[in-house]
mmCIF file of C-alpha atoms (C1' of nucleotides) in Angstrom:
data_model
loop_
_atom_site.group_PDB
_atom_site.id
_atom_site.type_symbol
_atom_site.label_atom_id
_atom_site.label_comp_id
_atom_site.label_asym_id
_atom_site.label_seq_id
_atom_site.Cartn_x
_atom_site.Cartn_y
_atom_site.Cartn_z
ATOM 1 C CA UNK A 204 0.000 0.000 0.000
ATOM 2 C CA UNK A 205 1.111 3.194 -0.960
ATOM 3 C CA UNK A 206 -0.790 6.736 0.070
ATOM 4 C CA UNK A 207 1.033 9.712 -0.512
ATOM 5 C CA UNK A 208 0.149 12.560 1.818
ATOM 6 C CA UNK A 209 1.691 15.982 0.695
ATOM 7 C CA UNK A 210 3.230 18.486 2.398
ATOM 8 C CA UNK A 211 3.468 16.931 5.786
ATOM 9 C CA UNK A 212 6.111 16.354 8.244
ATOM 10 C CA UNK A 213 6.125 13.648 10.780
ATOM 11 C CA UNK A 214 8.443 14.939 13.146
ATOM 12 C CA UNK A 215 6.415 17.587 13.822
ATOM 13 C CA UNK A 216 3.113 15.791 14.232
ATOM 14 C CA UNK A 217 4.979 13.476 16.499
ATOM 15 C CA UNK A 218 6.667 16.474 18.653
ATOM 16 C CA UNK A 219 3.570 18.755 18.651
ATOM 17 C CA UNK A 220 1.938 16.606 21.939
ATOM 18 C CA UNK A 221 -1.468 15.441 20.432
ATOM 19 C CA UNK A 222 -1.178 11.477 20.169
ATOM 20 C CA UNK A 223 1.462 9.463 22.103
ATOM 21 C CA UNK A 224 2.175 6.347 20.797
ATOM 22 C CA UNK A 225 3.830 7.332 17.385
ATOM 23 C CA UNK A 226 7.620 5.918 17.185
ATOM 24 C CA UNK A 227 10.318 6.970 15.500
ATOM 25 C CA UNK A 228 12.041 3.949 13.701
ATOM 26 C CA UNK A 229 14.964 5.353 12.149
ATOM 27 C CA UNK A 230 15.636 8.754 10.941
ATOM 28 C CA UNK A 231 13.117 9.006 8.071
ATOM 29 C CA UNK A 232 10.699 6.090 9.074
ATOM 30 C CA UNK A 233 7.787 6.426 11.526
ATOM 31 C CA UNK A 234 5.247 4.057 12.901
ATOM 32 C CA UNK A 235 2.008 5.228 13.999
ATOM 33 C CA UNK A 236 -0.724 3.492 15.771
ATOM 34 C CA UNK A 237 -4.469 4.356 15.989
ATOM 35 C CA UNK A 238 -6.656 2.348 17.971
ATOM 36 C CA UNK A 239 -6.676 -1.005 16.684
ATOM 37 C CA UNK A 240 -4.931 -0.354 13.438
ATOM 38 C CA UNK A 241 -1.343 0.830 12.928
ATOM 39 C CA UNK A 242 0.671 2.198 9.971
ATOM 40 C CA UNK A 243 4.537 2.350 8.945
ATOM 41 C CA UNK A 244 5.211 6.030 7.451
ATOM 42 C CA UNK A 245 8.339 7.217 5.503
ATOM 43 C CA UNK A 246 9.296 11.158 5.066
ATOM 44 C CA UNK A 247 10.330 12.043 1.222
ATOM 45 C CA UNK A 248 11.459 15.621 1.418
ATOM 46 C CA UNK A 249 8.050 17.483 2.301
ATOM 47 C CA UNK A 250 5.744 15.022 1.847
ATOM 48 C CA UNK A 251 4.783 11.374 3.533
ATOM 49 C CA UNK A 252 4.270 7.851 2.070
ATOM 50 C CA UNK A 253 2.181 5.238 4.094
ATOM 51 C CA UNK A 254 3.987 2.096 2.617
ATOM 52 C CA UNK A 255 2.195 -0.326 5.333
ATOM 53 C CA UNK A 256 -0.988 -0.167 7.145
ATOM 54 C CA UNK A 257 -2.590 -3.094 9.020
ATOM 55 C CA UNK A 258 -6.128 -1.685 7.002
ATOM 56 C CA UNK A 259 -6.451 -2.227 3.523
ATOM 57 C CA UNK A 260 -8.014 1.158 3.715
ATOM 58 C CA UNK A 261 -6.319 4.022 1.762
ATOM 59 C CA UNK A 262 -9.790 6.421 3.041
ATOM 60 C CA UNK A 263 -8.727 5.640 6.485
ATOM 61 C CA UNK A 264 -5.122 7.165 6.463
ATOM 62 C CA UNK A 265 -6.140 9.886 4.391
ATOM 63 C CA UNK A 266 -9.034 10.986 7.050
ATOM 64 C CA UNK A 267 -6.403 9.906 10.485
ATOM 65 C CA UNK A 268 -3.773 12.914 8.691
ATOM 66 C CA UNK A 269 -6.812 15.250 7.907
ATOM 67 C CA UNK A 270 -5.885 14.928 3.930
ATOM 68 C CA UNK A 271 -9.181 16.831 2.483
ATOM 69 C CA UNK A 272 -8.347 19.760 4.972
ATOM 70 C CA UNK A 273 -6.391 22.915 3.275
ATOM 71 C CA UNK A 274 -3.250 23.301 5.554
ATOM 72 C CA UNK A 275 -1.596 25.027 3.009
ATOM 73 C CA UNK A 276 -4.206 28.363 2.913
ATOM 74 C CA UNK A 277 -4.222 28.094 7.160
ATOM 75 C CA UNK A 278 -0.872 28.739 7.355
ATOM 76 C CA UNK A 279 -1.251 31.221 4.112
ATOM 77 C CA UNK A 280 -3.148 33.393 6.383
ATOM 78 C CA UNK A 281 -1.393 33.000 9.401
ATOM 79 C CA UNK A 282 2.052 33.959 7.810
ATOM 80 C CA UNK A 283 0.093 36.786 6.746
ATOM 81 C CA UNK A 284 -1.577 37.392 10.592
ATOM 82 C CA UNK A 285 1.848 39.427 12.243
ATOM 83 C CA UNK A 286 1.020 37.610 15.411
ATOM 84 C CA UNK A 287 1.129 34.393 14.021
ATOM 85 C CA UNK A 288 3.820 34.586 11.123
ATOM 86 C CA UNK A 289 6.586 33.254 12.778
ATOM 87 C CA UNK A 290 4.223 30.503 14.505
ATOM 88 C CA UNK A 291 2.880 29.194 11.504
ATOM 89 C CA UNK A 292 6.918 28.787 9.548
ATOM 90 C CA UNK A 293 7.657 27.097 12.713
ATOM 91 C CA UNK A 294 4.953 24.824 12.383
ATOM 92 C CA UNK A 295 4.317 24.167 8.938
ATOM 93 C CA UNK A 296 3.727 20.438 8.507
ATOM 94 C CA UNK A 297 1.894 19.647 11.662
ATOM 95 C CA UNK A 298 -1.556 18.278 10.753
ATOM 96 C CA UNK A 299 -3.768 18.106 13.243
ATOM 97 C CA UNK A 300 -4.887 14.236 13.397
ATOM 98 C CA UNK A 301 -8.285 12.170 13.671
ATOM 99 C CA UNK A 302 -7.023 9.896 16.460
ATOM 100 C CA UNK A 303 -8.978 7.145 17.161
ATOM 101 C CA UNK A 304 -11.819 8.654 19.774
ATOM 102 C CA UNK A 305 -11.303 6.338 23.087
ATOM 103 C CA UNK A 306 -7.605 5.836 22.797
ATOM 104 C CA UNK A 307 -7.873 9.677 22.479
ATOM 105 C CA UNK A 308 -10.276 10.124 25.371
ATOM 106 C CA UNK A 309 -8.512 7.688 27.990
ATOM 107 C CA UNK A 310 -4.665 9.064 26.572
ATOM 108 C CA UNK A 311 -6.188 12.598 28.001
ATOM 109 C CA UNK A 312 -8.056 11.632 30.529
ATOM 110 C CA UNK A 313 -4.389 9.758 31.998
ATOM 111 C CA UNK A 314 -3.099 13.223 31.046
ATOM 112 C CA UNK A 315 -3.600 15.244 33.911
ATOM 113 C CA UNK A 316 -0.764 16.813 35.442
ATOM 114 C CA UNK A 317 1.389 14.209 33.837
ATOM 115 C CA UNK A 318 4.356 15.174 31.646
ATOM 116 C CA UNK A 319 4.547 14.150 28.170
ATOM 117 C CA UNK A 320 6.444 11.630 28.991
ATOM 118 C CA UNK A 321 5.160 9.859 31.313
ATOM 119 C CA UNK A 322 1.673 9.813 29.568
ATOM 120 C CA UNK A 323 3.511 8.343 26.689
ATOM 121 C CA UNK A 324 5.081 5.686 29.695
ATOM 122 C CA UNK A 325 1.782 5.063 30.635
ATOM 123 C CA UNK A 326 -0.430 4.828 27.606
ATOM 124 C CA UNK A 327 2.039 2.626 26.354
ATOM 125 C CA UNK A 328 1.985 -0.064 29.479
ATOM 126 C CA UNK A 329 -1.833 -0.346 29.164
ATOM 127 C CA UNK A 330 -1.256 -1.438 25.704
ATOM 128 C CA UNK A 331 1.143 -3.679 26.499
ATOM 129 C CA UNK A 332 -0.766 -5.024 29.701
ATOM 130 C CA UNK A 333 -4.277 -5.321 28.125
ATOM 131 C CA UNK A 334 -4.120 -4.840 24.606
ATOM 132 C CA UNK A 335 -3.709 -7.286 21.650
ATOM 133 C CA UNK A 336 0.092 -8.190 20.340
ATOM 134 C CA UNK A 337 -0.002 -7.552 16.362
ATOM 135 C CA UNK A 338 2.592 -7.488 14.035
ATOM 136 C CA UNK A 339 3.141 -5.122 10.856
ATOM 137 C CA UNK A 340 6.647 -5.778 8.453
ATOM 138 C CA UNK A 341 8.056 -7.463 11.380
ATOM 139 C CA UNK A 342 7.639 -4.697 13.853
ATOM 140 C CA UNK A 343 5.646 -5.711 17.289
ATOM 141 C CA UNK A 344 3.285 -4.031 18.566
ATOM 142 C CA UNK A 345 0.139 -3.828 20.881
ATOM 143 C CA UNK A 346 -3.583 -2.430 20.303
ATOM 144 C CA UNK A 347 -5.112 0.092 22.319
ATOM 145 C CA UNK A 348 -7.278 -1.777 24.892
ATOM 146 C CA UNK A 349 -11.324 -1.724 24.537
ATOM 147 C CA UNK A 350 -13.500 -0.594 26.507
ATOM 148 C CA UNK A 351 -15.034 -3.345 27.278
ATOM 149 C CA UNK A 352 -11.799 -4.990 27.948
ATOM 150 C CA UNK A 353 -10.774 -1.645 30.554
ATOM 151 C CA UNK A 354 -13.844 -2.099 32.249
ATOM 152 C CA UNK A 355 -13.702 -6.050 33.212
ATOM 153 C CA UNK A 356 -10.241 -5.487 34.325
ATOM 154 C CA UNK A 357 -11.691 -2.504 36.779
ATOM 155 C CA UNK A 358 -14.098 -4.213 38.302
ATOM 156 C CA UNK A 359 -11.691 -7.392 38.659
ATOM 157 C CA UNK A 360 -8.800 -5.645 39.863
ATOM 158 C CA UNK A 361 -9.786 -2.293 41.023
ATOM 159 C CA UNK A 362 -6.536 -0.485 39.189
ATOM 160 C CA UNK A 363 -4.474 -1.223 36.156
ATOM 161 C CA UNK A 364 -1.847 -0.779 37.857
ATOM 162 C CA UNK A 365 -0.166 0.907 35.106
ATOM 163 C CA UNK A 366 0.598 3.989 37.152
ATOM 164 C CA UNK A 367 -2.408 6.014 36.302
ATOM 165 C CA UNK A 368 -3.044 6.899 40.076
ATOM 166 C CA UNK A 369 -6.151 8.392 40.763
ATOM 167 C CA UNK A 370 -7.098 8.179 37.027
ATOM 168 C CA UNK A 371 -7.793 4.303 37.075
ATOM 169 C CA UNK A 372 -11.280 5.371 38.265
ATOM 170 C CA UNK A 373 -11.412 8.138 35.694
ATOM 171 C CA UNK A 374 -10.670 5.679 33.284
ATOM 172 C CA UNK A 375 -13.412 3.415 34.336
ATOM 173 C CA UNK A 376 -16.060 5.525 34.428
ATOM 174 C CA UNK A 377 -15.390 6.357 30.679
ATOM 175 C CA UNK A 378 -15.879 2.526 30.177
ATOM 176 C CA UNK A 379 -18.737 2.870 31.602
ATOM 177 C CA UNK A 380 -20.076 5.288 28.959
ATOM 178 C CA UNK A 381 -18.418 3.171 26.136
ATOM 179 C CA UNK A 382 -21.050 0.702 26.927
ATOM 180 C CA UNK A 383 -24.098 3.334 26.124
ATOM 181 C CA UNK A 384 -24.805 2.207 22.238
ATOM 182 C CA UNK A 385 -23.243 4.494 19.980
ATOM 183 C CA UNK A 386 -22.056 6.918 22.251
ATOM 184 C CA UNK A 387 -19.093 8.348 20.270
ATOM 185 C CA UNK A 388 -21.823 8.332 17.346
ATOM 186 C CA UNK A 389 -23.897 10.726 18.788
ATOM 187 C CA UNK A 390 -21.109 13.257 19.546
ATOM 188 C CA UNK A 391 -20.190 13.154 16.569
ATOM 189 C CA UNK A 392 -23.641 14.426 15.227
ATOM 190 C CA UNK A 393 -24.239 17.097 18.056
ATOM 191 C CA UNK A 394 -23.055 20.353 17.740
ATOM 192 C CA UNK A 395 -19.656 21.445 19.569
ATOM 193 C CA UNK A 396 -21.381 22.758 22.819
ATOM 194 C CA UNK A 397 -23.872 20.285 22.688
ATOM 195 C CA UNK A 398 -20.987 17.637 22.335
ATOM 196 C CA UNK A 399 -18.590 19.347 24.982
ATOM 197 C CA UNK A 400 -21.345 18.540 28.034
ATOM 198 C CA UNK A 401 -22.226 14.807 27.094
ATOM 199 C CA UNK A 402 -18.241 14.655 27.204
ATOM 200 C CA UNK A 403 -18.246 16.173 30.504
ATOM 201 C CA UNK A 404 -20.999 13.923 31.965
ATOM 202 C CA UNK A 405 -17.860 11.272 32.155
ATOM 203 C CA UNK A 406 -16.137 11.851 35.795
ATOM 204 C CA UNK A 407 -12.845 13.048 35.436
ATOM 205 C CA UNK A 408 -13.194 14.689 32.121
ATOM 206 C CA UNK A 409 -13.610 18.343 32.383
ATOM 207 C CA UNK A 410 -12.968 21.849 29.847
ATOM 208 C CA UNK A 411 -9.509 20.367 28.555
ATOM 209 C CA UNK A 412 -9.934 16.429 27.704
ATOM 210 C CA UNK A 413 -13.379 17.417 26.307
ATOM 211 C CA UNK A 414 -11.914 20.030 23.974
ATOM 212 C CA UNK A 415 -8.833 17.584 23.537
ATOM 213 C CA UNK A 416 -10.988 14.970 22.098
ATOM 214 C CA UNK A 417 -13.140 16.827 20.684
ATOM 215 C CA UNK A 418 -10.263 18.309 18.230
ATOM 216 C CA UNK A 419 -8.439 15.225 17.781
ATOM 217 C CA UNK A 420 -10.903 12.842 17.800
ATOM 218 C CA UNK A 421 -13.984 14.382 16.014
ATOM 219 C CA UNK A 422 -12.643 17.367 14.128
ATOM 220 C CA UNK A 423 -14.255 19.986 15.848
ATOM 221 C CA UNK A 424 -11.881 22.608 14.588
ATOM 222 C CA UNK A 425 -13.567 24.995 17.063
ATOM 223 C CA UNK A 426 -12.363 23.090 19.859
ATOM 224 C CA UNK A 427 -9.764 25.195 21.796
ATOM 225 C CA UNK A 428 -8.019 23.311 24.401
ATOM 226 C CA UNK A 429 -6.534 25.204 27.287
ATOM 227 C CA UNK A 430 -3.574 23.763 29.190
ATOM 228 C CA UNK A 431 -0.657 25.287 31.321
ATOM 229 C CA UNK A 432 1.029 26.259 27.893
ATOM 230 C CA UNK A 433 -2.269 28.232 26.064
ATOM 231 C CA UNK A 434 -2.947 29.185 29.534
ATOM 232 C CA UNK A 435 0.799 31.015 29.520
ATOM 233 C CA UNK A 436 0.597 32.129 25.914
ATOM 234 C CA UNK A 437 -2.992 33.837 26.475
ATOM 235 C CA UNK A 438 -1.762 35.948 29.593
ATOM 236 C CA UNK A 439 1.684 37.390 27.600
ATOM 237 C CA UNK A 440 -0.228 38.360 24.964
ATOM 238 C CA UNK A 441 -2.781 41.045 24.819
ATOM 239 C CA UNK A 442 -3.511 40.150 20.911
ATOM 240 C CA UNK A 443 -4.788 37.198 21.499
ATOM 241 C CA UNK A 444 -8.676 38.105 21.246
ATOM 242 C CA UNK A 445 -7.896 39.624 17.562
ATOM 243 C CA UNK A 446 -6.667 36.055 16.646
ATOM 244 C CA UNK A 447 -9.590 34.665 18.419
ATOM 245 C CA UNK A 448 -11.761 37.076 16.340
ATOM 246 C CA UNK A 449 -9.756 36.171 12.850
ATOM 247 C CA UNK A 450 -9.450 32.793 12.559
ATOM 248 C CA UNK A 451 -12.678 31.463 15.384
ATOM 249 C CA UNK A 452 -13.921 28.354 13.944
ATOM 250 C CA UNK A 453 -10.109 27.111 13.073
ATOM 251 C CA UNK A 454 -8.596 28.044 16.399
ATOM 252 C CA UNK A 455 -8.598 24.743 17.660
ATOM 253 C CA UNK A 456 -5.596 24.162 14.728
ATOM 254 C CA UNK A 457 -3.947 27.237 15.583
ATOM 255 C CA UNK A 458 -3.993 26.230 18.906
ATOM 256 C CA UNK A 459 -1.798 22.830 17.668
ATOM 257 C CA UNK A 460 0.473 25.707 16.419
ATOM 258 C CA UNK A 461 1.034 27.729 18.761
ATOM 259 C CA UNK A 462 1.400 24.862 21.330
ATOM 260 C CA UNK A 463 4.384 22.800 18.722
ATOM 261 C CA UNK A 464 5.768 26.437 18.935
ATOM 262 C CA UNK A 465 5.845 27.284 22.946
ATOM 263 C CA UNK A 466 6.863 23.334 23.256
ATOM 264 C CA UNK A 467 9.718 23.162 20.575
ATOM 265 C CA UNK A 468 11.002 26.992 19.851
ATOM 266 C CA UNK A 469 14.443 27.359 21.899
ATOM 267 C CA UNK A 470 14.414 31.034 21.944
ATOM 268 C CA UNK A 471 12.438 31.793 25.024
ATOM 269 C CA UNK A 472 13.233 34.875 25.319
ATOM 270 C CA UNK A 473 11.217 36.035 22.141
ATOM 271 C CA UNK A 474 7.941 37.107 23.202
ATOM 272 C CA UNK A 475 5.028 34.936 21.604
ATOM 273 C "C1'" DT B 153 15.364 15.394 47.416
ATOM 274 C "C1'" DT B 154 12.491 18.624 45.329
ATOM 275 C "C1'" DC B 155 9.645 20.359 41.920
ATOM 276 C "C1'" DC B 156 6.624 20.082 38.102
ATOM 277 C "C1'" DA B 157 3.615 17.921 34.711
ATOM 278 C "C1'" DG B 158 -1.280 19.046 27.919
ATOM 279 C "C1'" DG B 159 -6.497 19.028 35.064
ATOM 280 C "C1'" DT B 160 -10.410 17.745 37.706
ATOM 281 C "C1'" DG B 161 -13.703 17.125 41.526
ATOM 282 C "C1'" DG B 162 -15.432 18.729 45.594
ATOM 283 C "C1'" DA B 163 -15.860 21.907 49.445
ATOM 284 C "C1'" DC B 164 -16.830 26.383 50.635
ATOM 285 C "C1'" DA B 165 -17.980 31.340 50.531
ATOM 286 C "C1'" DT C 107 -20.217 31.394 40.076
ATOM 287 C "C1'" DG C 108 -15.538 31.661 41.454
ATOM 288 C "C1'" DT C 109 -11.620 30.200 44.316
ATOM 289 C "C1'" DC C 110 -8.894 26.974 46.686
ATOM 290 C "C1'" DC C 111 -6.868 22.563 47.557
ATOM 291 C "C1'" DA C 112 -5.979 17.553 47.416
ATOM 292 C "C1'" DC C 113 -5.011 14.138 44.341
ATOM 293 C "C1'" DA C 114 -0.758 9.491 42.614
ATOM 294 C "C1'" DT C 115 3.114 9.030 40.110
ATOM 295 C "C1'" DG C 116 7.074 9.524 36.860
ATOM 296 C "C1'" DG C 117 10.750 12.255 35.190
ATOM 297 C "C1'" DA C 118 14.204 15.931 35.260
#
DNA sequence: TTCCAGGTGGACA
DNA sequence: TGTCCACATGGA
């Protein structure tokens, strides 16, 4: 299998803090796991190649990097915003994925006040401890656990005891809602508020996760997460409501921007 | 050893 | 409605 996906750079989807579980293989070859499927990508110049995919699904690739999405006019008219200019050269590349919704949900619900890496560390051993081995061009590698699977293990263990902490319950109770039929179905129909609160009703999900998976999961571009990094941006700059005002229903993917930048831009002394 | 990390729930005013 | 604080644990 062979999807080409232009102007897109892998590093910086991997570096810019939105999924978890992508590897780096070697220095031009990536492997990236959704869910229950996985893919093996390779970096020509400025574009990528999927050249393995445990899908035979060249639609489902194409919607996980946000293909039909103009990325190339976004950061157009940010270069041309002078508050985001230098944000959007820094970032150009990043696409802003369609993860898999309850890997997304339960990666963000383990989130909180965990560093980046340990909610890789710990995403990663609940794969390993309670998800399925598979194999893709002779790379191992473990599925994201169900829900259905998370939630028998609760109730027989009371804690995965892969060092989520006080999350295992948090974790649980979004089981819980995974057994509700179609429940990820009808988010995806409402409308963003509307979509935000039947998030929320799930303990241990509040403002962030919701808006987390809500941007990652079901392309609610709107969606404008708000961590300790936004948080810090917001207060040093008093422009911030004009880009609010200019770009509004695409903030959510400015936000990915301006987050890859405060994360990965070693001049910190430049005010952003 | 100490501090901080892609937050949230619950108590209280 | 807004503010404050406890919460488990890994990583630097």
């Amino acid at each position: 299998m062979d999807i080409l996906l232009k102007n897109v750079d892998m590093q910086k989807i991997m570096d810019s803090g939105q999924c978890f579980r992508i590897k780096k293989l070697d220095s031009d070859k990536y492997f990236v796991p959704s869910g229950e499927e996985a893919c093996i990508c390779v970096q020509q110049d400025k574009d990528v190649k999927v050249v393995a995919s445990s899908i035979n699904s060249e639609e489902y690739w194409k919607h996980y990097f946000d293909d039909s999405y103009n990325y190339k006019y976004l950061e157009e008219r940010m270069s041309n915003c002078m508050f985001l200019a230098d944000i959007s050269t820094f970032g150009k590349g990043i696409r802003r994925l369609n993860q898999d919704p309850w890997e997304c949900l339960v990666s963000y619900i383990i989130s909180q006040r965990k560093s980046v890496k340990a909610i890789s560390t710990a995403v990663e051993k609940l794969c390993e401890m309670y998800g399925k081995m598979s194999c893709i061009q002779g790379i191992t590698w473990y599925t994201f656990p169900t829900a259905e699977k998370l939630k028998n293990i609760y109730e027989i263990k009371g804690s995965y005891e892969a060092s989520l902490g006080y999350r295992d319950s948090y974790v649980y109770s979004a089981s819980l809602f995974l057994q509700e039929e179609d429940f990820f179905e009808n988010i995806s129909m409402l409308p963003y508020y509307e979509a935000k609160k039947e998030l929320k009703r799930i303990h241990g999900v509040g403002d962030k996760v919701a808006d987390c998976v809500l941007l990652y999961s079901f392309g609610f571009n709107q969606a404008f997460p708000v961590d300790v990094w936004i948080s810090r941006y917001i207060s040093n700059n008093d422009y911030f409501e004009d880009v609010n005002n200019l770009f509004k229903s695409e903030m959510g993917i400015v936000q990915l921007y301006i987050y890859y930048y405060m994360r990965n831009h070693k001049d910190e002394d430049e005010e952003v």
